[in-house]
Coordinates of C-alpha atoms in Angstrom, one line a residue:
D680 CA 48.5 188.2 170.7
P681 CA 51.3 187.6 168.1
A682 CA 53.4 190.5 169.5
Y683 CA 53.1 189.1 173.1
R684 CA 54.2 185.6 171.9
A685 CA 57.1 186.9 169.8
A686 CA 58.4 189.0 172.7
R687 CA 58.7 185.8 174.8
G688 CA 60.5 183.8 172.1
R689 CA 57.5 182.0 170.8
W690 CA 56.3 181.7 167.2
P691 CA 53.6 184.3 166.8
T692 CA 51.0 182.5 164.8
Q693 CA 49.4 179.1 164.4
I694 CA 50.2 176.6 161.7
D695 CA 47.9 174.3 159.7
L696 CA 48.2 170.6 160.5
E697 CA 46.6 167.9 158.4
L698 CA 47.1 164.8 160.5
N699 CA 45.7 161.5 159.1
N700 CA 43.5 163.6 156.8
N701 CA 42.1 165.6 159.8
S702 CA 42.7 169.3 159.8
A703 CA 43.5 171.5 162.8
L704 CA 45.3 174.7 163.7
I705 CA 48.0 174.2 166.3
W706 CA 50.5 176.4 168.1
P707 CA 53.9 175.2 166.8
A708 CA 56.8 174.3 169.1
L709 CA 58.9 177.0 167.3
G710 CA 61.0 179.7 168.8
S711 CA 61.1 183.3 167.5
G712 CA 63.9 185.8 167.8
L713 CA 67.6 185.6 168.5
G714 CA 68.3 181.9 169.2
G715 CA 65.3 180.5 167.4
S716 CA 63.8 177.4 168.8
T717 CA 66.7 176.9 171.2
L718 CA 65.0 179.6 173.3
L719 CA 62.3 177.0 174.1
Y720 CA 64.2 173.8 174.1
A721 CA 65.0 171.9 177.3
A722 CA 68.7 171.7 176.4
A723 CA 69.0 167.9 176.3
L724 CA 72.0 167.7 174.0
C725 CA 72.6 164.0 173.2
R726 CA 74.6 162.3 170.4
L727 CA 73.0 159.9 168.0
E728 CA 74.3 156.4 168.1
P729 CA 77.1 155.3 165.6
K730 CA 74.6 152.8 164.1
D731 CA 72.2 155.7 163.2
F732 CA 74.6 156.7 160.4
E733 CA 74.8 153.2 158.8
S734 CA 72.9 152.2 155.7
R735 CA 69.6 150.5 156.3
T736 CA 66.4 149.5 154.6
L737 CA 63.3 151.2 155.9
P738 CA 59.9 149.5 156.3
D739 CA 58.8 150.9 152.9
G740 CA 61.6 148.9 151.2
K741 CA 63.7 152.0 150.5
S742 CA 67.4 152.0 151.4
I743 CA 68.8 155.1 153.1
R744 CA 72.2 156.2 154.5
W745 CA 73.8 159.3 155.8
P746 CA 76.4 160.8 153.4
F747 CA 78.9 160.9 156.2
G748 CA 79.5 158.7 159.3
Y749 CA 79.6 159.1 163.0
K750 CA 83.4 159.1 163.0
E751 CA 83.4 162.2 160.8
L752 CA 80.9 164.1 163.0
S753 CA 82.4 163.0 166.3
P754 CA 85.0 165.9 166.6
Y755 CA 82.2 168.4 165.8
Y756 CA 80.0 166.8 168.5
A757 CA 82.9 167.4 170.9
R758 CA 83.2 171.1 169.9
A759 CA 79.4 171.6 170.2
E760 CA 79.5 170.0 173.7
Q761 CA 82.1 172.5 174.7
I762 CA 80.2 175.5 173.3
F763 CA 77.0 174.5 175.0
R764 CA 78.6 173.4 178.3
V765 CA 77.2 169.9 178.2
S766 CA 77.4 167.8 181.3
G767 CA 76.4 164.2 181.9
T768 CA 77.9 160.7 182.3
I769 CA 78.7 157.9 179.9
D770 CA 75.9 155.5 178.9
P771 CA 76.9 152.1 180.5
L772 CA 75.7 150.4 177.3
A773 CA 78.3 152.4 175.3
P774 CA 81.3 152.5 177.7
S775 CA 83.7 153.5 174.9
A776 CA 81.7 156.6 174.1
D777 CA 83.1 160.1 174.7
K778 CA 82.3 161.6 178.1
P779 CA 80.7 165.0 178.1
P780 CA 83.1 167.8 179.0
H781 CA 81.5 168.8 182.2
D782 CA 80.5 166.8 185.4
P783 CA 76.8 167.1 186.3
P784 CA 75.6 168.4 189.6
A785 CA 74.1 166.1 192.2
M786 CA 70.7 164.7 191.3
G787 CA 67.6 165.8 193.1
E788 CA 66.4 163.3 195.8
R789 CA 63.4 162.1 193.7
D790 CA 65.5 161.4 190.6
R791 CA 68.0 159.6 192.8
Y792 CA 65.2 157.3 193.9
F793 CA 64.1 156.5 190.4
F794 CA 67.7 156.0 189.2
R795 CA 68.2 153.3 191.9
Q796 CA 64.9 151.7 191.1
M797 CA 65.8 151.5 187.4
R798 CA 69.1 149.9 188.2
A799 CA 67.4 147.4 190.5
A800 CA 65.1 146.5 187.6
G801 CA 68.1 145.6 185.4
L802 CA 68.1 148.8 183.3
H803 CA 71.1 151.0 182.6
P804 CA 70.3 154.6 183.4
Y805 CA 72.9 157.4 183.2
R806 CA 73.0 161.1 183.6
L807 CA 71.2 162.9 180.8
H808 CA 73.4 165.1 178.7
N809 CA 72.3 168.6 179.4
G810 CA 73.4 172.1 178.4
I811 CA 72.5 173.7 181.7
R812 CA 74.8 175.4 184.2
Y813 CA 72.5 174.8 187.1
L814 CA 72.9 178.2 188.8
T815 CA 71.3 178.6 192.2
D816 CA 67.5 178.0 192.2
C817 CA 67.7 176.7 188.5
T818 CA 64.3 175.6 187.2
E819 CA 65.8 174.0 184.1
C820 CA 63.6 176.2 181.9
G821 CA 62.3 173.5 179.6
G822 CA 59.7 174.9 177.2
H823 CA 60.3 178.6 177.9
Y824 CA 62.9 181.3 177.6
C825 CA 65.8 181.3 180.2
A826 CA 66.4 184.9 181.4
R827 CA 69.5 184.0 183.4
A828 CA 71.7 182.5 180.7
C829 CA 71.7 179.3 182.8
K830 CA 70.4 177.3 179.8
A831 CA 72.9 177.1 176.9
D832 CA 70.8 178.3 174.0
A833 CA 72.1 179.7 170.7
R834 CA 71.4 183.2 171.8
N835 CA 73.5 183.1 175.0
S836 CA 76.2 180.7 173.7
L837 CA 76.8 181.9 170.2
I838 CA 74.9 185.0 169.0
L839 CA 75.5 187.5 171.9
P840 CA 79.2 186.6 172.2
S841 CA 79.7 187.1 168.4
L842 CA 77.8 190.4 168.6
S843 CA 80.1 191.6 171.4
R844 CA 83.1 190.8 169.3
Q845 CA 81.5 192.6 166.3
Q846 CA 81.8 189.4 164.3
I847 CA 78.2 189.4 163.0
T848 CA 75.4 191.8 162.1
V849 CA 71.9 191.0 163.2
L850 CA 68.7 192.4 161.7
T851 CA 65.7 191.9 163.9
Q852 CA 62.0 192.3 162.9
T853 CA 63.1 191.2 159.4
E854 CA 61.4 188.7 157.2
V855 CA 63.4 186.8 154.6
L856 CA 61.2 186.7 151.4
E857 CA 63.4 184.6 149.1
V858 CA 66.9 183.4 148.3
N859 CA 68.2 185.0 145.0
A860 CA 70.0 182.7 142.6
D861 CA 71.6 183.3 139.2
G862 CA 71.7 179.7 137.9
S863 CA 74.0 177.7 140.2
V864 CA 75.1 180.8 142.2
A865 CA 73.1 182.1 145.2
T866 CA 73.7 185.9 145.1
G867 CA 72.0 186.8 148.4
V868 CA 68.6 187.2 150.0
T869 CA 65.7 189.6 149.7
V870 CA 64.3 190.6 153.0
R871 CA 61.5 192.9 154.3
F872 CA 62.9 195.3 156.8
G873 CA 60.1 197.5 158.2
Q874 CA 58.2 198.8 155.1
D875 CA 61.1 198.2 152.7
D876 CA 62.3 195.2 150.7
L877 CA 66.0 195.0 150.6
F878 CA 68.5 192.8 148.8
I879 CA 71.4 191.6 150.9
P880 CA 74.3 190.1 148.9
G881 CA 76.4 187.2 150.1
E882 CA 79.5 185.4 148.9
N883 CA 77.9 182.3 150.5
V884 CA 74.3 181.9 151.8
A885 CA 73.4 179.6 154.7
I886 CA 69.8 178.9 155.7
A887 CA 68.9 177.9 159.3
A888 CA 65.2 178.7 159.4
G889 CA 64.2 175.3 160.8
S890 CA 62.8 172.2 159.2
L891 CA 59.3 173.6 158.9
I892 CA 60.3 177.0 157.4
T893 CA 63.4 176.4 155.3
P894 CA 61.6 174.2 152.7
S895 CA 58.9 176.9 152.3
L896 CA 61.6 179.5 151.7
L897 CA 63.4 177.4 149.1
R898 CA 60.1 176.6 147.3
K899 CA 59.2 180.3 147.2
S900 CA 62.6 181.1 145.7
K901 CA 61.8 180.7 142.0
S902 CA 63.7 181.9 139.0
V903 CA 64.3 180.9 135.4
G904 CA 66.9 178.4 136.5
W905 CA 64.7 177.2 139.4
P906 CA 61.1 177.3 138.2
V907 CA 59.7 175.3 141.1
G908 CA 62.0 176.6 143.8
I909 CA 65.7 176.3 144.5
G910 CA 66.7 172.6 144.9
N911 CA 63.2 171.4 144.1
N912 CA 63.6 170.1 140.6
N913 CA 62.9 166.5 141.8
D914 CA 60.0 167.7 144.1
L915 CA 61.9 166.7 147.3
V916 CA 62.0 170.0 149.1
G917 CA 59.7 169.7 152.1
R918 CA 59.2 166.0 151.8
N919 CA 60.4 163.2 154.2
L920 CA 59.3 165.2 157.2
M921 CA 60.0 163.4 160.5
F922 CA 59.1 164.1 164.1
H923 CA 59.5 161.8 167.0
A924 CA 56.8 160.2 169.0
S925 CA 57.0 161.2 172.7
D926 CA 54.8 159.6 175.4
F927 CA 54.6 161.4 178.7
V928 CA 55.0 158.8 181.4
A929 CA 54.1 159.5 185.0
L930 CA 56.2 157.6 187.7
W931 CA 55.2 157.6 191.3
P932 CA 57.7 156.8 194.1
K933 CA 56.5 154.2 196.7
K934 CA 57.1 156.8 199.4
R935 CA 56.7 160.5 199.6
I936 CA 59.8 162.2 198.4
K937 CA 60.1 166.0 198.2
R938 CA 60.9 167.3 194.8
S939 CA 64.0 169.5 195.0
G940 CA 67.2 169.9 193.1
P941 CA 67.8 169.0 189.4
G942 CA 65.0 166.9 188.0
R943 CA 65.9 166.5 184.4
T944 CA 68.8 164.2 184.9
I945 CA 68.0 160.6 183.9
A946 CA 68.3 158.9 180.5
L947 CA 68.4 155.3 179.4
R948 CA 68.9 153.6 176.0
D949 CA 68.1 150.0 176.8
F950 CA 65.4 150.0 174.0
Y951 CA 67.2 152.4 171.6
D952 CA 67.4 149.5 169.1
S953 CA 65.3 146.4 169.7
P954 CA 63.9 143.3 167.9
Q955 CA 60.7 145.3 167.4
G956 CA 62.7 147.9 165.4
K957 CA 64.4 151.2 166.0
L958 CA 62.9 152.7 169.1
G959 CA 64.7 155.3 171.1
E960 CA 65.5 157.0 174.4
F961 CA 63.7 157.4 177.8
Q962 CA 64.4 160.6 179.7
S963 CA 63.2 162.4 182.9
M964 CA 61.5 165.7 182.0
G965 CA 62.0 167.7 185.2
L966 CA 58.2 168.1 185.5
S967 CA 55.7 167.0 188.1
A968 CA 52.2 165.6 187.6
G969 CA 49.4 166.1 190.1
Y970 CA 45.6 166.6 190.0
P971 CA 45.5 168.6 186.7
E972 CA 47.5 166.0 184.8
I973 CA 45.5 163.1 186.2
L974 CA 42.3 164.8 185.2
T975 CA 43.6 165.4 181.7
F976 CA 44.4 161.7 181.4
L977 CA 41.0 160.7 182.6
H978 CA 39.4 163.1 180.1
Q979 CA 41.4 161.5 177.3
M980 CA 40.3 158.0 178.3
F981 CA 36.6 159.2 178.6
D982 CA 36.7 160.8 175.1
Q983 CA 37.8 157.5 173.6
S984 CA 35.4 155.3 175.5
P985 CA 32.0 154.0 174.4
I986 CA 30.2 156.4 176.8
A987 CA 31.8 159.5 175.4
R988 CA 28.4 160.7 174.2
L989 CA 27.2 161.0 177.8
S990 CA 29.2 164.2 178.2
M991 CA 27.7 165.1 181.6
L992 CA 29.5 162.2 183.2
K993 CA 32.8 163.9 182.3
H994 CA 32.4 166.4 185.0
F995 CA 32.4 163.7 187.7
L996 CA 35.9 162.6 186.7
R997 CA 37.2 165.4 189.0
I998 CA 36.4 163.1 192.0
P999 CA 38.7 160.2 191.1
A1000 CA 41.3 162.6 189.9
F1001 CA 41.2 164.4 193.3
F1002 CA 41.5 161.1 195.3
G1003 CA 44.1 159.7 192.9
A1004 CA 46.3 162.8 193.5
R1005 CA 45.9 162.5 197.2
I1006 CA 46.6 158.7 197.3
F1007 CA 49.6 158.7 194.9
S1008 CA 50.9 162.2 195.8
E1009 CA 52.9 164.0 193.1
A1010 CA 54.4 162.0 190.2
S1011 CA 57.5 162.7 188.1
V1012 CA 57.1 163.0 184.4
F1013 CA 59.4 161.1 182.0
S1014 CA 59.2 161.0 178.2
T1015 CA 60.0 158.5 175.5
I1016 CA 61.6 159.5 172.2
V1017 CA 60.8 157.0 169.5
E1018 CA 62.5 157.3 166.1
D1019 CA 60.4 158.4 163.2
H1020 CA 61.1 157.2 159.6
P1021 CA 61.2 159.4 156.5
Y1022 CA 58.1 158.9 154.3
H1023 CA 57.8 160.7 151.0
N1024 CA 54.2 162.0 151.6
N1025 CA 54.9 163.5 155.0
R1026 CA 55.8 167.0 154.1
I1027 CA 55.6 170.8 154.3
V1028 CA 53.2 172.3 151.8
E1029 CA 54.3 175.6 150.2
A1030 CA 52.6 178.7 151.5
D1031 CA 51.2 181.2 149.1
A1032 CA 49.2 184.5 149.1
N1033 CA 46.0 182.6 149.6
H1034 CA 47.5 180.3 152.3
P1035 CA 50.1 182.3 154.2
R1036 CA 50.5 179.8 157.1
I1037 CA 52.9 177.0 157.3
K1038 CA 51.1 173.8 156.5
I1039 CA 52.1 170.3 157.6
Q1040 CA 50.7 167.1 155.9
Y1041 CA 51.4 164.1 157.9
T1042 CA 50.1 160.5 158.1
I1043 CA 51.1 158.2 161.0
N1044 CA 52.4 155.1 159.4
P1045 CA 51.1 151.8 161.0
E1046 CA 54.7 150.6 161.5
F1047 CA 55.4 153.8 163.5
K1048 CA 52.4 153.2 165.7
M1049 CA 53.5 149.5 166.3
R1050 CA 57.0 150.7 167.4
V1051 CA 55.4 153.3 169.8
L1052 CA 53.3 150.6 171.3
A1053 CA 56.4 148.3 171.5
M1054 CA 58.2 151.0 173.5
R1055 CA 55.3 151.3 175.9
R1056 CA 55.2 147.5 176.5
L1057 CA 58.9 147.2 177.0
L1058 CA 58.9 150.1 179.5
K1059 CA 55.9 148.9 181.3
D1060 CA 57.4 145.4 181.7
S1061 CA 60.8 146.8 182.8
L1062 CA 59.3 149.3 185.3
S1063 CA 56.9 146.8 186.9
G1064 CA 58.3 147.6 190.3
I1065 CA 57.3 151.3 189.9
R1066 CA 53.8 152.9 189.7
V1067 CA 53.6 153.9 186.0
L1068 CA 50.9 155.7 184.0
F1069 CA 51.2 156.4 180.3
V1070 CA 49.5 159.7 179.7
N1071 CA 49.1 159.5 176.0
R1072 CA 46.7 157.1 174.3
D1073 CA 47.5 157.6 170.7
V1074 CA 50.8 158.4 168.9
A1075 CA 51.8 161.8 170.2
L1076 CA 54.1 163.5 167.7
N1077 CA 56.8 165.7 169.1
Y1078 CA 56.4 168.8 166.9
G1079 CA 59.5 170.4 168.4
H1080 CA 61.7 167.7 166.8
A1081 CA 60.9 168.3 163.1
C1082 CA 63.7 167.3 160.7
G1083 CA 64.4 165.8 157.3
T1084 CA 62.7 168.2 154.9
C1085 CA 65.8 168.9 152.8
R1086 CA 67.6 165.5 153.2
A1087 CA 71.3 165.3 152.7
G1088 CA 72.7 162.5 150.5
D1089 CA 75.1 161.6 147.7
D1090 CA 72.4 161.2 145.0
P1091 CA 70.7 164.4 143.7
E1092 CA 67.8 162.1 142.5
T1093 CA 66.9 161.2 146.1
S1094 CA 68.3 164.1 148.2
V1095 CA 68.2 167.9 148.3
L1096 CA 71.7 168.5 149.8
D1097 CA 75.1 167.0 149.2
A1098 CA 77.4 165.7 152.0
D1099 CA 78.5 169.2 152.9
C1100 CA 74.8 170.3 153.1
K1101 CA 75.1 172.4 149.9
V1102 CA 72.0 172.4 147.8
H1103 CA 72.5 170.1 144.8
G1104 CA 73.0 172.2 141.7
T1105 CA 74.3 175.2 143.5
D1106 CA 77.8 176.4 144.3
N1107 CA 77.3 178.3 147.5
L1108 CA 73.9 177.7 149.1
Y1109 CA 73.8 175.7 152.3
V1110 CA 71.2 174.4 154.7
V1111 CA 72.4 174.0 158.3
D1112 CA 69.3 173.3 160.4
G1113 CA 67.5 170.0 161.1
S1114 CA 66.2 169.8 157.5
F1115 CA 69.4 168.0 156.5
M1116 CA 68.9 164.9 158.6
P1117 CA 68.3 161.7 156.5
T1118 CA 66.9 159.9 159.6
S1119 CA 65.7 161.2 162.9
G1120 CA 67.5 158.8 165.3
G1121 CA 66.1 158.1 168.7
T1122 CA 67.1 161.1 170.7
N1123 CA 66.9 164.9 170.7
P1124 CA 68.2 166.4 167.4
S1125 CA 69.7 169.6 168.8
L1126 CA 73.3 168.5 169.3
T1127 CA 73.5 166.8 166.0
I1128 CA 72.2 170.0 164.3
A1129 CA 74.8 172.1 166.1
A1130 CA 77.6 169.7 165.4
N1131 CA 76.7 169.5 161.7
A1132 CA 76.5 173.3 161.4
I1133 CA 80.1 173.6 162.8
R1134 CA 81.2 171.0 160.3
V1135 CA 79.6 172.8 157.4
A1136 CA 80.9 176.2 158.5
E1137 CA 84.4 174.7 158.5
R1138 CA 83.9 173.5 154.9
I1139 CA 82.7 176.9 153.8
D1140 CA 85.5 178.7 155.6
G1141 CA 88.0 176.5 153.7
S1142 CA 86.4 176.9 150.3
R1143 CA 85.7 180.6 149.9
E1144 CA 86.4 183.9 151.5
G1145 CA 83.5 185.7 153.2
F1146 CA 80.3 184.2 154.6
G1147 CA 77.0 186.0 154.2

């Protein structure tokens, strides 16, 4: 029910996915309503590494660099961490890094156990940087709307305070149809409000519709000066789509430990950058795995085995799943975040009257799969003293981490936005969601998106009066 989903902060409809030339309809990891996808995020608010901003050559031979560096973004990271009440500790592999502004609460007993085990294995865990206040009986609200304002999402941290101070106006149940532009000047947006189409003028226009929707909006915004969509004269809008690969990893303690207290508290970056290439971060998820998760894993193994055609045997997998859950007790779920690289043909396809859904075309590059497997091997070897089960078999794309579809850069021939995230060829049209990211890095993108939005807002505030 689209209305039911939208009322709970979830994108109301499915999207088309063409993955490795196979088509499917999927429910997107997108939020809906005030706060957007931050309504659903798990509030892991981590900085990229300084080296993520450096120029490098990608596996396809193309060179890429961010149009600004870590040093320029650092003060905006700090401001975003204050706004979203980020807590955590310093990564021991980066002792000179800035400490989050708030101290984290005590770990839950189970995470304390794994933290000690990882240290004993020679790894360097630290407290995951979270935007969570940990009110009494906090459940950490990963993947769903937080009704108690415990999780620092955009709704609670930015929109509602701005509304209370009468600094902004919000139109709900409103669809943006196109951005209007007269040559290089964006004049406003056309929206559908109820049954009416309205034009809303703006001295400046900023788009933050997300990396899957912003490119579709720009491509639909056609005029004499922009015959194939605003910013799309070089056919770059919607291209270079990146996700992350995220394996779910079940870890079992060697003794029964009750799960209580904060459980999304561990991160480590021992394999963020490795001889096997750019990898990423490892985090606790605050989730548990028991009988249903073990059964799902066994089903996946069965479906990829030579006896998959003997479908009746699949029903008997409930028996080993049951005994496995009894023997191993409940596991804690961790997740990898492996960096994706921008490839030209991974993209968002423009929606039209005959194809109203968002459509993703994506091919998993062989080098990406090799890095995902390298991350698994490194973790498995390093965690040899802990019972470990990798739930995923193939590359599992993290659809909630989409970025890169309107890349920022210095050269209009290879990028959609300039260093201030203004669309090349325009005077006042900005993109301030994850679309701007030239590379995906190896951690959650939310803090980088927020910090960059603050940076761009400061540029706009200093260049023109008014902000629409």
